[in-house]
Coordinates of C-alpha atoms and ligand atoms in Angstrom, one line a residue:
M271 CA 8.6 -24.7 -211.7
S272 CA 6.4 -27.8 -211.9
V273 CA 3.0 -27.8 -210.2
L274 CA 4.4 -30.1 -207.5
D275 CA 7.2 -27.7 -206.8
A276 CA 4.9 -24.8 -206.6
W277 CA 2.8 -26.5 -204.0
Q278 CA 5.9 -27.6 -202.1
Q279 CA 7.1 -24.0 -202.1
R280 CA 3.8 -22.7 -200.8
L281 CA 3.8 -25.1 -197.8
D282 CA 7.5 -24.4 -197.1
D283 CA 6.9 -20.6 -197.2
A284 CA 4.0 -20.9 -194.8
R285 CA 6.0 -23.0 -192.4
T286 CA 9.1 -20.8 -192.5
D287 CA 6.9 -17.7 -191.9
R288 CA 5.1 -19.3 -188.9
Q289 CA 8.3 -20.6 -187.4
R290 CA 10.0 -17.2 -187.7
Q291 CA 7.2 -15.7 -185.7
H292 CA 7.4 -18.5 -183.0
R293 CA 3.9 -19.4 -183.9
W294 CA 4.4 -23.0 -185.2
R295 CA 2.0 -25.2 -183.3
T296 CA 2.8 -28.7 -182.2
R297 CA 0.7 -31.4 -180.6
Q298 CA 1.8 -33.3 -177.6
A299 CA 0.3 -36.6 -176.5
L300 CA -0.3 -35.9 -172.8
A301 CA 1.6 -38.3 -170.6
R302 CA -0.8 -39.9 -168.1
D303 CA 1.0 -38.5 -165.0
T304 CA 1.1 -34.9 -166.3
L305 CA -0.7 -32.3 -164.2
D306 CA -3.1 -30.8 -166.6
F307 CA -3.7 -27.0 -166.2
A308 CA -4.7 -26.5 -169.8
G309 CA -7.9 -28.4 -170.4
N310 CA -11.5 -27.3 -170.0
D311 CA -12.7 -30.2 -167.9
Y312 CA -13.6 -27.7 -165.2
L313 CA -15.7 -29.9 -163.0
G314 CA -13.8 -33.1 -163.6
L315 CA -16.8 -34.7 -165.3
A316 CA -14.7 -36.1 -168.2
H317 CA -13.2 -38.4 -165.6
D318 CA -16.2 -39.0 -163.5
P319 CA -16.8 -42.8 -163.5
R320 CA -20.6 -42.3 -163.5
V321 CA -20.4 -40.4 -166.7
S322 CA -18.0 -42.9 -168.3
E323 CA -20.3 -45.7 -167.2
A324 CA -23.3 -43.9 -168.8
Q325 CA -21.4 -43.7 -172.0
A326 CA -20.5 -47.4 -171.9
E327 CA -24.1 -48.3 -171.1
G328 CA -25.3 -46.0 -173.9
A329 CA -23.0 -47.7 -176.4
R330 CA -24.2 -51.2 -175.3
R331 CA -27.8 -50.1 -175.7
F332 CA -27.7 -47.9 -178.8
G333 CA -24.5 -48.9 -180.5
A334 CA -21.2 -47.2 -181.1
G335 CA -22.5 -44.5 -183.5
A336 CA -25.8 -43.0 -184.7
G337 CA -25.4 -44.4 -188.2
A338 CA -27.1 -41.4 -190.0
S339 CA -27.9 -37.8 -189.7
H340 CA -30.6 -36.5 -187.4
L341 CA -33.1 -36.0 -190.3
V342 CA -32.5 -39.4 -191.8
S343 CA -32.5 -42.1 -189.1
G344 CA -29.8 -41.0 -186.6
H345 CA -32.1 -39.2 -184.2
L346 CA -33.0 -41.4 -181.2
D347 CA -35.1 -41.0 -178.0
V348 CA -31.9 -40.3 -176.0
H349 CA -31.3 -37.3 -178.2
D350 CA -34.8 -36.0 -177.5
A351 CA -34.3 -36.6 -173.8
L352 CA -31.1 -34.7 -173.8
E353 CA -32.5 -31.8 -175.8
E354 CA -35.5 -31.5 -173.4
A355 CA -33.2 -31.6 -170.4
L356 CA -30.9 -28.9 -171.9
A357 CA -33.9 -26.7 -172.7
S358 CA -35.4 -27.0 -169.3
W359 CA -32.0 -26.4 -167.6
T360 CA -31.5 -23.1 -169.6
G361 CA -35.1 -22.0 -169.3
R362 CA -35.8 -22.2 -173.0
Q363 CA -38.7 -23.8 -175.0
R364 CA -36.4 -26.0 -177.0
A365 CA -32.8 -27.0 -177.6
L366 CA -31.1 -28.6 -180.6
L367 CA -27.9 -30.7 -180.5
F368 CA -25.0 -30.2 -182.8
S369 CA -21.9 -32.4 -183.1
T370 CA -19.5 -29.6 -182.0
G371 CA -19.6 -26.0 -180.8
Y372 CA -17.8 -25.0 -184.0
M373 CA -20.5 -26.5 -186.1
A374 CA -23.2 -25.0 -184.0
N375 CA -21.9 -21.5 -184.5
I376 CA -21.3 -22.0 -188.2
G377 CA -24.8 -23.5 -188.6
V378 CA -26.7 -20.9 -186.6
L379 CA -25.1 -18.0 -188.4
Q380 CA -25.5 -19.5 -191.9
A381 CA -29.2 -20.2 -191.1
L382 CA -29.9 -16.7 -189.6
A383 CA -27.7 -14.3 -191.6
D384 CA -27.2 -13.4 -195.2
S385 CA -25.8 -10.4 -197.1
H386 CA -28.6 -8.2 -195.8
T387 CA -27.9 -9.0 -192.2
A388 CA -25.5 -6.9 -190.0
I389 CA -23.5 -8.8 -187.4
F390 CA -21.8 -7.0 -184.5
Q391 CA -19.2 -9.1 -182.6
D392 CA -16.9 -8.5 -179.7
R393 CA -13.3 -8.4 -181.0
L394 CA -12.3 -11.3 -178.7
N395 CA -15.1 -13.7 -179.8
H396 CA -14.3 -17.3 -180.5
A397 CA -12.9 -18.1 -183.9
S398 CA -16.0 -20.2 -184.8
L399 CA -18.2 -17.1 -184.4
L400 CA -15.9 -15.1 -186.7
D401 CA -15.8 -17.9 -189.2
G402 CA -19.5 -18.4 -189.1
A403 CA -20.1 -14.7 -189.8
T404 CA -17.7 -14.7 -192.7
L405 CA -19.3 -17.8 -194.2
S406 CA -22.8 -16.4 -193.8
G407 CA -21.9 -13.5 -196.1
A408 CA -23.3 -11.0 -193.6
R409 CA -21.9 -7.5 -193.2
S410 CA -19.7 -7.9 -190.1
R411 CA -18.3 -5.4 -187.7
R412 CA -16.3 -6.0 -184.6
Y413 CA -16.5 -3.8 -181.5
H414 CA -13.8 -3.3 -178.9
H415 CA -13.8 -5.9 -176.2
R416 CA -16.8 -5.4 -173.9
N417 CA -17.0 -1.8 -175.0
M418 CA -20.7 -1.0 -175.1
N419 CA -20.2 2.6 -176.4
D420 CA -18.4 1.2 -179.4
L421 CA -21.1 -1.4 -180.0
E422 CA -23.8 1.3 -179.7
N423 CA -22.0 3.6 -182.2
L424 CA -21.8 0.7 -184.7
L425 CA -25.5 -0.2 -184.2
K426 CA -26.5 3.5 -184.6
R427 CA -24.9 3.7 -188.0
S428 CA -26.5 0.5 -189.3
D429 CA -29.5 0.7 -191.5
S430 CA -30.0 -3.1 -191.7
V431 CA -33.4 -4.4 -190.7
H432 CA -31.8 -7.6 -189.3
K433 CA -29.1 -6.9 -186.8
L434 CA -27.4 -9.6 -184.7
V435 CA -25.1 -8.8 -181.7
I436 CA -22.9 -11.7 -180.8
S437 CA -20.7 -12.2 -177.7
D438 CA -18.9 -15.0 -175.9
G439 CA -20.4 -15.5 -172.4
V440 CA -17.0 -16.2 -170.9
F441 CA -14.1 -15.2 -173.1
S442 CA -12.1 -18.3 -173.7
M443 CA -8.6 -16.8 -173.7
D444 CA -9.2 -14.1 -171.0
G445 CA -11.7 -15.6 -168.6
H446 CA -13.7 -12.3 -168.6
I447 CA -17.5 -12.6 -168.3
A448 CA -19.6 -10.6 -170.7
D449 CA -22.0 -8.0 -169.2
I450 CA -25.1 -9.7 -170.4
G451 CA -27.4 -7.1 -168.9
A452 CA -25.7 -4.3 -170.8
L453 CA -25.7 -6.3 -174.0
V454 CA -29.4 -6.9 -173.6
T455 CA -30.1 -3.2 -173.1
V456 CA -28.1 -2.0 -176.0
S457 CA -29.4 -4.8 -178.4
Q458 CA -33.0 -4.1 -177.5
R459 CA -32.5 -0.3 -177.9
H460 CA -31.4 -0.9 -181.5
N461 CA -33.8 -3.7 -182.4
A462 CA -31.0 -6.2 -182.6
W463 CA -31.2 -9.9 -181.7
L464 CA -28.6 -11.0 -179.2
M465 CA -26.7 -14.3 -179.4
I466 CA -24.5 -15.5 -176.6
D467 CA -22.0 -18.4 -176.9
D468 CA -21.7 -19.6 -173.3
A469 CA -19.2 -22.4 -174.0
H470 CA -17.2 -21.7 -170.9
G471 CA -20.0 -20.5 -168.7
V472 CA -22.4 -23.5 -168.8
G473 CA -21.8 -25.9 -165.9
I474 CA -19.8 -23.2 -164.0
L475 CA -21.9 -20.0 -163.6
G476 CA -25.5 -19.3 -162.7
D477 CA -28.2 -21.3 -160.9
E478 CA -27.6 -25.1 -161.2
G479 CA -24.6 -24.2 -163.4
S480 CA -26.9 -23.1 -166.2
G481 CA -24.5 -20.5 -167.3
C482 CA -24.2 -16.7 -167.5
V483 CA -27.5 -16.5 -169.5
G484 CA -29.3 -19.7 -168.5
S485 CA -32.0 -19.1 -166.0
T486 CA -31.2 -15.4 -165.5
W487 CA -32.1 -14.1 -169.0
R488 CA -35.1 -15.2 -170.9
S489 CA -35.2 -15.8 -174.6
D490 CA -36.9 -12.4 -175.1
D491 CA -33.6 -11.0 -173.9
V492 CA -31.2 -13.5 -175.4
P493 CA -33.0 -15.2 -178.2
V494 CA -30.0 -17.3 -179.3
L495 CA -28.1 -19.2 -176.7
V496 CA -25.2 -21.6 -177.6
G497 CA -23.6 -24.0 -175.1
T498 CA -21.0 -26.7 -175.6
L499 CA -20.8 -30.1 -174.0
G500 CA -17.1 -30.7 -174.3
K501 CA -16.0 -28.3 -171.6
A502 CA -17.5 -28.3 -168.1
L503 CA -20.0 -31.1 -169.0
G504 CA -17.0 -33.3 -169.9
T505 CA -18.4 -35.0 -173.0
A506 CA -18.6 -33.6 -176.6
G507 CA -21.0 -31.7 -178.8
A508 CA -23.0 -28.6 -178.4
F509 CA -26.5 -27.2 -178.3
V510 CA -28.5 -24.2 -179.4
A511 CA -31.4 -23.2 -177.1
G512 CA -34.2 -20.8 -177.8
D513 CA -37.9 -20.5 -178.8
A514 CA -39.5 -23.2 -180.9
A515 CA -39.5 -20.9 -184.0
L516 CA -35.8 -20.6 -183.8
I517 CA -35.1 -24.3 -183.4
D518 CA -37.6 -25.2 -186.1
H519 CA -35.8 -22.8 -188.4
L520 CA -32.4 -24.3 -187.6
I521 CA -33.7 -27.8 -188.3
Q522 CA -34.8 -26.6 -191.8
F523 CA -31.9 -24.4 -192.7
S524 CA -28.8 -25.1 -190.7
R525 CA -26.5 -27.0 -193.1
S526 CA -24.0 -28.1 -190.4
Y527 CA -27.0 -29.6 -188.6
I528 CA -28.6 -31.3 -191.6
Y529 CA -25.6 -32.7 -193.5
T530 CA -23.7 -34.5 -190.8
T531 CA -24.0 -37.7 -188.8
A532 CA -25.9 -37.3 -185.5
Q533 CA -24.1 -37.1 -182.2
P534 CA -23.3 -40.7 -181.1
P535 CA -26.2 -41.7 -178.8
A536 CA -23.7 -43.0 -176.2
I537 CA -22.4 -39.4 -175.9
A538 CA -26.0 -38.2 -175.4
N539 CA -26.5 -40.7 -172.7
A540 CA -23.3 -39.7 -171.0
T541 CA -24.2 -36.0 -171.3
L542 CA -27.6 -36.7 -169.6
K543 CA -25.7 -38.1 -166.6
A544 CA -23.2 -35.2 -166.6
L545 CA -26.1 -32.7 -166.6
E546 CA -27.8 -34.5 -163.7
I547 CA -24.5 -34.2 -161.7
V548 CA -24.1 -30.5 -162.6
Q549 CA -27.7 -29.8 -161.4
Q550 CA -27.7 -31.9 -158.3
E551 CA -24.1 -31.6 -157.0
P552 CA -23.1 -28.0 -156.4
E553 CA -20.1 -29.2 -154.4
H554 CA -18.0 -29.5 -157.6
R555 CA -18.6 -25.9 -158.4
A556 CA -17.8 -24.9 -154.8
H557 CA -14.5 -26.9 -154.9
L558 CA -13.6 -25.3 -158.3
N559 CA -14.3 -21.8 -156.9
A560 CA -12.2 -22.5 -153.9
N561 CA -9.3 -23.6 -156.2
I562 CA -9.7 -20.4 -158.3
A563 CA -9.6 -18.2 -155.2
Y564 CA -6.6 -20.1 -153.8
F565 CA -4.6 -19.9 -157.0
R566 CA -5.3 -16.2 -157.5
H567 CA -4.4 -15.3 -154.0
E568 CA -1.1 -17.2 -154.1
A569 CA -0.2 -16.1 -157.6
L570 CA -0.8 -12.4 -156.9
H571 CA 1.4 -12.8 -153.8
L572 CA 4.2 -14.0 -156.1
G573 CA 3.7 -10.9 -158.2
L574 CA 2.4 -12.8 -161.3
S575 CA 0.4 -10.6 -163.7
L576 CA -2.9 -12.4 -163.8
S577 CA -5.8 -10.9 -165.7
D578 CA -9.0 -9.8 -164.0
S579 CA -10.8 -13.1 -164.1
S580 CA -13.1 -14.9 -161.6
T581 CA -13.6 -17.9 -163.9
P582 CA -11.5 -21.1 -164.2
I583 CA -9.6 -19.4 -167.1
Q584 CA -6.6 -17.7 -165.5
P585 CA -4.3 -16.2 -168.2
L586 CA -0.9 -15.1 -167.3
I587 CA 0.1 -12.5 -169.8
L588 CA 3.8 -12.7 -170.8
A589 CA 3.4 -10.6 -174.0
D590 CA 6.4 -12.1 -175.8
E591 CA 5.9 -15.2 -177.8
S592 CA 9.3 -16.8 -177.3
R593 CA 9.1 -16.1 -173.6
T594 CA 5.7 -17.7 -173.4
L595 CA 7.1 -20.8 -175.1
R596 CA 10.0 -20.9 -172.8
W597 CA 7.9 -20.8 -169.6
A598 CA 5.5 -23.5 -171.0
A599 CA 8.5 -25.7 -171.9
Q600 CA 10.0 -25.3 -168.4
L601 CA 6.7 -26.2 -166.8
R602 CA 6.4 -29.2 -169.0
E603 CA 9.8 -30.4 -167.8
Q604 CA 8.3 -30.5 -164.4
G605 CA 5.3 -32.5 -165.6
I606 CA 2.9 -29.6 -165.7
H607 CA 0.9 -28.8 -168.8
V608 CA -0.5 -25.3 -169.5
G609 CA -1.6 -23.7 -172.7
A610 CA 0.9 -21.5 -174.6
I611 CA -1.4 -19.1 -176.4
R612 CA 0.0 -16.9 -179.2
P613 CA -1.3 -14.8 -182.0
P614 CA -3.4 -15.3 -184.1
T615 CA -5.5 -16.8 -181.3
V616 CA -4.9 -13.7 -179.2
P617 CA -3.9 -10.2 -180.3
K618 CA -0.2 -9.4 -181.1
G619 CA 1.8 -8.6 -178.0
E620 CA -0.5 -10.5 -175.7
A621 CA 0.9 -14.0 -175.8
R622 CA 0.1 -15.8 -172.6
L623 CA 0.0 -18.9 -170.6
R624 CA -3.6 -20.0 -170.4
I625 CA -3.9 -21.7 -167.0
T626 CA -7.2 -23.4 -166.3
L627 CA -8.4 -24.7 -162.9
S628 CA -10.6 -27.7 -162.3
A629 CA -12.5 -29.3 -159.5
R630 CA -10.1 -32.2 -160.0
H631 CA -7.1 -30.2 -158.7
Q632 CA -6.1 -30.5 -155.1
H633 CA -4.2 -27.9 -153.1
E634 CA -0.9 -29.8 -153.6
D635 CA -1.4 -29.7 -157.4
I636 CA -1.9 -25.9 -157.3
D637 CA 1.1 -25.6 -155.0
R638 CA 3.2 -27.5 -157.5
L639 CA 2.1 -25.2 -160.3
L640 CA 2.9 -22.1 -158.2
A641 CA 6.3 -23.4 -157.3
A642 CA 7.1 -24.1 -161.0
L643 CA 5.9 -20.6 -162.0
H644 CA 8.1 -19.1 -159.3
D645 CA 11.1 -21.0 -160.8
C646 CA 10.3 -19.4 -164.2
Q647 CA 10.3 -16.0 -162.6
Q648 CA 13.6 -16.6 -160.8
Q649 CA 15.3 -17.8 -163.9
E650 CA 14.4 -14.6 -165.7
S651 CA 15.8 -12.4 -163.1
L652 CA 19.2 -14.2 -163.2
Ligands
LIG262 C1 -14.6 -24.3 -177.4 C2 -15.5 -23.2 -178.0 C3 -16.2 -23.4 -179.1 C4 -16.1 -24.7 -179.9 O1 -16.7 -25.8 -179.3 P1 -16.3 -27.3 -179.7 O2 -17.4 -28.1 -179.2 O3 -15.0 -27.5 -179.0 O4 -16.2 -27.3 -181.2 C5 -17.1 -22.5 -179.5 N1 -17.2 -21.3 -178.8 C6 -16.4 -21.0 -177.7 C7 -16.6 -19.7 -177.0 C8 -15.5 -22.0 -177.3 O5 -14.7 -21.7 -176.3

């Protein structure tokens, strides 16, 4: 076999394997009139004209891109202003911007952990946290989802001096909120640092939308806080918030911070506007919460098996992968987009429709979704 054939064979095998498991992923350009129940624009800020205008104005003022990394010449006043605003919002000394949440998690773990570090993660943590731990070379253990006894047992058995417990704040595929208080207690009892990735909590939960950690837990309790800007804040990028010593350390040692072009300043300008709206206009959160309550009430009435979630993430567990694809396709025919989430993103046997709600949705939109879900149910019972 030639080298070329060998590579061809490898790609073909991987494809055949994935397709046989109904796990082949495809992208779909979203038609403009599609009702989107899959995205993470929970407050509608990605479509708020004030945020778009701040982005346009930022581009006119600072240019289309940063032109260099933060440590070279890409770091502008607008980045400083955003970092200060994020730090004050989350009650931390400092914050540091990253280009994406994925890069923030990789960068934090690589800068904090090495082969002498022991990392303990919830089994359902986001892929970027799992990848970050692997890349750091740390000794990694995963505890059962939100199971503090399991975590405690693993911590007890560790003789590492540097222990790091990591959890999503809001679990991205389940909508569950982590018990931060319990994580703080267990971590402190075993001299471990606690890192929370609140990608789906910031903007939604807590005082002024500062998340499930934000103003409630101080950096003594949760020393490492990660938030992302591409979800409820409607723009793009991420931040790490904590004490000055942590942030200084990341600026020195976090390779995914150092060796990449700075966040476009126009995005930073738009994010400042989005943050101002999140802090000053609680009505968007109120509308979102009313939508969540309405959807749950009606869906449970239809007998749909929703998971126990009070967040905008409302998964409908269908278990079987081909069934999940069938329902998603049927919804799409009716102009409704939901996420069809299959392993390896979720555990085997737990394929689901990931339905997300937003303050952009009106009651009529939710009624359309419910009617379409009801149609799927009816077809199955034929
Ligand atoms: C989306 C997400 C990320 C990645 O953030 P991006 O900015 O999209 O790269 C990280 N962690 C969690 C928990 C997420 O849900």
